[in-house]
Amino acid sequence: MSDLNLNQLVRQAHERNDYDPLISLMPYARLLGLECLRLGDDAVFRLPANQDNIGNPLLPALHGGVIAGFMEHAAMLHLLMFMGIPHLPKIIDFSIDYLRAGHYRDTYAQCQVWRQGRRVANVAIKPSKPSLSPRHGRTSRSTSLESAVVPRSARYIDIKECEWMRC
Amino acid sequence: MSNTLIFERAQRFLAALRHCQVLGLQVHDASPLGLTLRLPYSPQIVGDPESGVIHGGAITTLMDTACGISTVCALAEFEVCPTLDLRIDHMHPAEPNRDVFGFAECYRVTPNIIFARGYAYQDDPAQPIAHVVGTFMRMGIGVAGDKQLKRDIQGADA
């Protein structure tokens, strides 16, 4: 996937308000079933309830690693979509706090870039309760859905010149 | 506990986790000192389609699972231990087309909390691709609803 193609895909996704072609490029995102919903200037990432993502068979609850992977990928997509990064950023570190189990239902996340430097970006990923209006085809019931955890941050390298941060 | 007993408990624990079956995780080694899981390389866990590098999320799942199951190495009886927090530092990307191993150990066990740490590697544990540290909550040995799971995981020795 060349930089040009990626840029083009991001631009097309914005124009058509359809992020599936961008997301479906990445096999791991397809495996989890990640989706992106555009709400005005913001993006909400959704992980639909999927049996294959269950970790705790008792509750049942999503695997903690799935929740982390979903949030990490949401942060990467957010950087691609809004921060003008022409290539896939590389993850440096990821930290997550689990406040309760991720119940077996749709899970949402939103991202906020705290800082984007020349080489490193710091992204916070928050659970979100999307207030989706009917025009998005959602019922008001979905507004009560929330994601499972509050993570802290993910840091990405956003330049091509280095493979990873030397620090 | 013998290595065989820990290995079998770890295998049954892993078998109960649906997403781990989807990823094809296997118990590679187990002893009272720690646990190693194997994540087979597969096209479905690729994060960068151009390079074929495994997604960081799959490594996180491997290491969360390794740390979570490593609690059986430290506890005489099976307990459900959900993750409280987890931090992962990526040293360098995993090499495509090769399996990833995840080692984890419990380095402090208190009545309520287990502190675990580990690393992911491919060929050489001295060249890890990621380091991880996390804390896990001990739910006690008599949590309602997990009796059957406990029997399943502890097996005949329960």
XYZ file of C-alpha atoms in Angstrom:
325
model
C 0.000 0.000 0.000
C 1.864 3.063 -1.180
C 1.514 6.432 0.519
C -0.326 7.758 -2.508
C -2.919 4.982 -2.365
C -3.427 5.464 1.339
C -3.876 9.214 0.902
C -6.335 8.591 -1.889
C -8.276 6.056 0.158
C -8.524 8.434 3.100
C -9.705 11.252 0.824
C -12.290 9.024 -0.848
C -13.495 7.760 2.528
C -14.024 11.362 3.689
C -15.787 12.328 0.461
C -18.116 9.341 0.407
C -18.499 9.182 4.188
C -17.749 5.479 3.844
C -14.753 4.197 5.768
C -15.261 0.502 5.077
C -12.850 0.340 2.090
C -10.127 1.918 4.248
C -10.806 -0.366 7.205
C -11.131 -3.527 5.115
C -7.535 -3.045 3.890
C -6.336 -4.116 7.301
C -6.873 -7.804 8.020
C -6.806 -7.459 11.817
C -9.535 -4.780 11.721
C -11.645 -7.149 9.593
C -11.034 -9.959 12.076
C -12.363 -7.846 14.961
C -15.135 -6.341 12.827
C -14.230 -2.699 13.542
C -16.407 0.029 12.015
C -16.122 3.794 11.778
C -19.045 6.206 12.048
C -18.638 9.862 11.178
C -20.432 12.316 13.465
C -19.858 15.824 12.184
C -16.178 16.616 12.594
C -15.698 13.633 14.860
C -15.371 9.917 14.300
C -16.770 7.203 16.513
C -15.340 3.722 16.225
C -17.596 0.768 16.816
C -16.825 -2.835 17.636
C -20.044 -4.784 17.012
C -20.799 -7.640 19.411
C -19.204 -10.761 17.945
C -18.965 -14.245 19.487
C -15.417 -14.608 18.217
C -14.267 -11.676 20.373
C -15.349 -13.227 23.672
C -12.652 -13.888 26.261
C -14.564 -14.525 29.455
C -17.112 -17.282 28.870
C -18.773 -16.769 32.270
C -20.272 -13.321 31.865
C -19.817 -13.439 28.821
C -17.370 -10.595 28.209
C -15.078 -9.446 25.434
C -11.426 -10.481 25.665
C -9.411 -7.659 27.230
C -6.925 -7.956 24.385
C -9.710 -7.439 21.842
C -10.765 -4.230 23.600
C -7.146 -3.059 23.651
C -6.627 -4.023 19.993
C -9.847 -2.258 19.005
C -8.765 0.921 20.780
C -5.237 0.776 19.413
C -6.589 0.412 15.897
C -9.100 3.220 16.467
C -6.184 5.506 17.436
C -4.246 4.535 14.328
C -7.231 5.172 12.051
C -7.920 8.472 13.802
C -4.356 9.637 13.063
C -4.702 8.538 9.449
C -8.055 10.208 8.986
C -7.591 13.530 10.735
C -3.930 14.264 11.245
C -2.774 14.135 7.642
C -0.334 11.287 8.154
C 0.305 9.755 4.726
C 1.364 6.303 5.970
C 0.525 3.803 8.679
C 1.935 5.027 12.003
C 3.895 2.559 14.114
C 2.895 1.921 17.697
C 5.426 2.704 20.454
C 3.460 1.927 23.590
C -0.063 1.375 24.781
C -1.513 1.598 28.264
C -5.017 0.633 29.325
C -7.014 0.664 32.562
C -9.975 -1.668 32.775
C -12.790 -0.231 34.885
C -15.184 -3.132 34.409
C -15.774 -6.088 32.118
C -16.515 -5.351 28.473
C -19.999 -6.787 28.272
C -21.021 -8.734 25.219
C -22.580 -5.945 23.194
C -21.494 -3.196 20.807
C -18.489 -1.217 22.082
C -17.607 2.347 21.098
C -14.483 4.477 21.259
C -13.461 8.019 20.368
C -9.977 9.405 20.083
C -8.289 12.637 21.021
C -4.817 13.612 19.894
C -3.082 15.258 22.844
C 0.035 16.060 20.949
C 1.334 15.481 17.498
C 5.007 16.235 17.191
C 7.237 15.772 14.208
C 7.976 12.166 15.126
C 5.613 11.109 17.893
C 1.888 11.454 18.397
C 0.118 10.941 21.721
C -3.462 9.771 21.467
C -6.041 9.225 24.206
C -8.820 6.775 23.470
C -12.016 7.225 25.413
C -15.099 5.102 25.779
C -17.977 7.001 24.233
C -21.706 7.139 24.446
C -22.519 8.283 20.937
C -25.609 10.437 20.714
C -26.617 9.240 17.309
C -29.518 11.041 15.750
C -32.163 9.095 13.778
C -30.712 10.321 10.503
C -27.794 8.025 11.126
C -30.202 5.150 11.213
C -29.756 4.387 14.889
C -32.463 4.219 17.482
C -32.217 6.157 20.694
C -31.606 2.855 22.468
C -28.116 2.757 21.111
C -27.283 5.949 22.993
C -27.231 3.973 26.211
C -24.446 1.771 24.948
C -21.037 2.503 26.267
C -17.654 0.999 25.902
C -15.991 -0.941 28.588
C -12.839 0.760 29.609
C -10.916 3.972 29.933
C -7.498 3.569 28.399
C -4.786 6.062 28.870
C -2.748 6.563 25.820
C -1.097 5.239 22.742
C 1.981 6.731 21.211
C 2.750 6.417 17.574
C 5.730 7.177 15.472
C 4.511 9.134 12.516
C 7.529 9.471 10.351
C 9.059 7.157 7.834
C 12.666 7.990 8.584
C 12.907 5.861 11.693
C 11.682 2.409 12.441
C 11.117 3.052 16.110
C 11.905 5.632 18.707
C 15.345 5.462 20.250
C 14.884 6.633 23.811
C 2.436 -28.169 41.541
C 4.192 -30.155 38.856
C 4.957 -28.690 35.456
C 2.551 -31.160 33.845
C -0.305 -30.104 36.117
C 0.311 -26.408 35.420
C 0.633 -27.103 31.690
C -2.690 -28.961 31.623
C -4.485 -26.279 33.638
C -3.094 -23.610 31.326
C -4.276 -25.581 28.295
C -7.792 -25.957 29.668
C -7.867 -22.259 30.661
C -6.833 -21.279 27.132
C -9.400 -23.626 25.582
C -12.189 -21.770 27.426
C -11.307 -18.425 25.781
C -13.057 -18.168 22.440
C -11.025 -15.333 20.962
C -7.797 -17.173 21.776
C -9.070 -20.125 19.755
C -9.755 -17.770 16.853
C -6.137 -16.566 17.038
C -4.882 -20.162 17.393
C -3.007 -19.519 20.663
C -1.253 -22.566 22.124
C 0.524 -23.290 25.406
C 4.197 -23.700 24.532
C 5.688 -24.167 27.999
C 4.546 -23.922 31.615
C 6.250 -24.205 34.987
C 5.895 -22.665 38.468
C 8.211 -19.909 37.200
C 6.033 -18.790 34.329
C 4.197 -19.557 31.148
C 4.917 -19.262 27.433
C 2.161 -19.082 24.807
C 2.593 -19.286 21.049
C 0.749 -17.048 18.594
C 0.951 -18.635 15.121
C 1.485 -16.221 12.252
C -1.623 -15.912 10.120
C -2.783 -13.462 7.443
C -5.866 -12.550 9.500
C -3.841 -10.812 12.255
C -1.816 -8.632 9.897
C -1.981 -4.913 10.665
C 0.008 -3.565 7.733
C -0.982 -5.333 4.495
C 2.071 -4.030 2.665
C 4.701 -5.368 5.039
C 2.710 -8.276 6.506
C 3.604 -7.176 10.040
C 1.310 -8.479 12.802
C -1.007 -5.891 14.361
C -0.022 -4.603 17.800
C -3.482 -5.562 19.043
C -2.791 -9.254 18.406
C 0.444 -8.957 20.402
C -1.520 -7.230 23.180
C -4.052 -10.083 23.207
C -1.215 -12.638 23.321
C 0.422 -10.866 26.261
C -2.808 -10.125 28.155
C -3.689 -13.816 27.854
C -0.176 -14.962 28.816
C -0.166 -12.726 31.921
C -3.736 -13.740 32.831
C -3.060 -17.470 32.505
C 0.327 -17.183 34.266
C -1.724 -16.769 37.456
C -2.232 -20.570 37.423
C 1.550 -20.897 37.887
C 1.362 -18.905 41.124
C -1.953 -20.025 42.643
C -2.607 -23.430 44.205
C -6.261 -23.262 43.175
C -7.793 -21.733 40.069
C -9.191 -18.228 40.487
C -10.745 -15.891 37.974
C -8.314 -12.952 37.682
C -9.522 -10.174 35.380
C -7.047 -7.571 34.087
C -6.976 -4.277 35.979
C -4.428 -2.583 33.783
C -1.878 -3.445 31.171
C 0.974 -1.560 29.574
C 2.809 -2.730 26.510
C 6.001 -1.275 25.034
C 6.794 -2.236 21.473
C 10.549 -2.662 20.967
C 10.323 -3.358 17.242
C 7.820 -4.889 14.797
C 7.439 -8.659 14.637
C 8.969 -10.272 11.577
C 6.275 -11.452 9.138
C 5.595 -15.155 8.543
C 7.008 -16.189 11.895
C 5.247 -17.175 15.101
C 5.399 -15.000 18.188
C 5.974 -16.387 21.677
C 4.748 -14.654 24.812
C 6.341 -15.347 28.190
C 4.706 -14.126 31.397
C 5.356 -14.521 35.106
C 3.707 -13.374 38.315
C 6.315 -11.426 40.242
C 4.179 -10.483 43.228
C 1.063 -12.138 44.601
C -0.952 -10.391 47.317
C -4.308 -11.483 48.768
C -6.101 -9.200 46.322
C -3.781 -8.353 43.447
C -1.360 -10.221 41.204
C 1.420 -8.282 39.483
C 2.533 -9.892 36.235
C 5.121 -9.055 33.622
C 6.449 -10.596 30.473
C 7.792 -10.157 27.010
C 7.033 -11.241 23.464
C 9.740 -12.623 21.175
C 10.198 -14.607 17.997
C 13.512 -16.522 17.995
C 15.566 -15.026 20.751
C 14.093 -14.065 24.140
C 17.041 -11.669 24.487
C 15.669 -9.700 21.513
C 12.075 -9.120 22.634
C 9.584 -7.467 20.309
C 7.511 -6.151 23.228
C 7.584 -5.830 27.006
C 4.437 -5.960 29.076
C 3.460 -5.305 32.676
C 0.011 -5.626 34.178
C -2.023 -6.085 37.330
C -4.751 -8.650 37.848
C -7.514 -8.756 40.447
C -7.985 -11.927 42.483
C -11.685 -12.661 42.644
C -11.252 -15.390 45.279
C -11.764 -19.107 44.925
C -15.498 -19.129 45.457
C -16.865 -16.604 42.963
C -20.455 -17.396 42.108
C -20.896 -18.878 38.662
C -17.330 -19.972 38.113
C -17.575 -23.331 39.883
C -18.095 -25.209 36.639
C -15.282 -23.260 34.960
C -13.025 -24.032 37.913
C -13.842 -27.737 37.596
C -13.195 -27.573 33.859
C -9.819 -25.909 34.272
C -8.526 -27.731 37.335
C -9.649 -31.024 35.862
C -9.605 -34.246 37.845
C -7.345 -32.773 40.529
C -9.979 -30.203 41.561
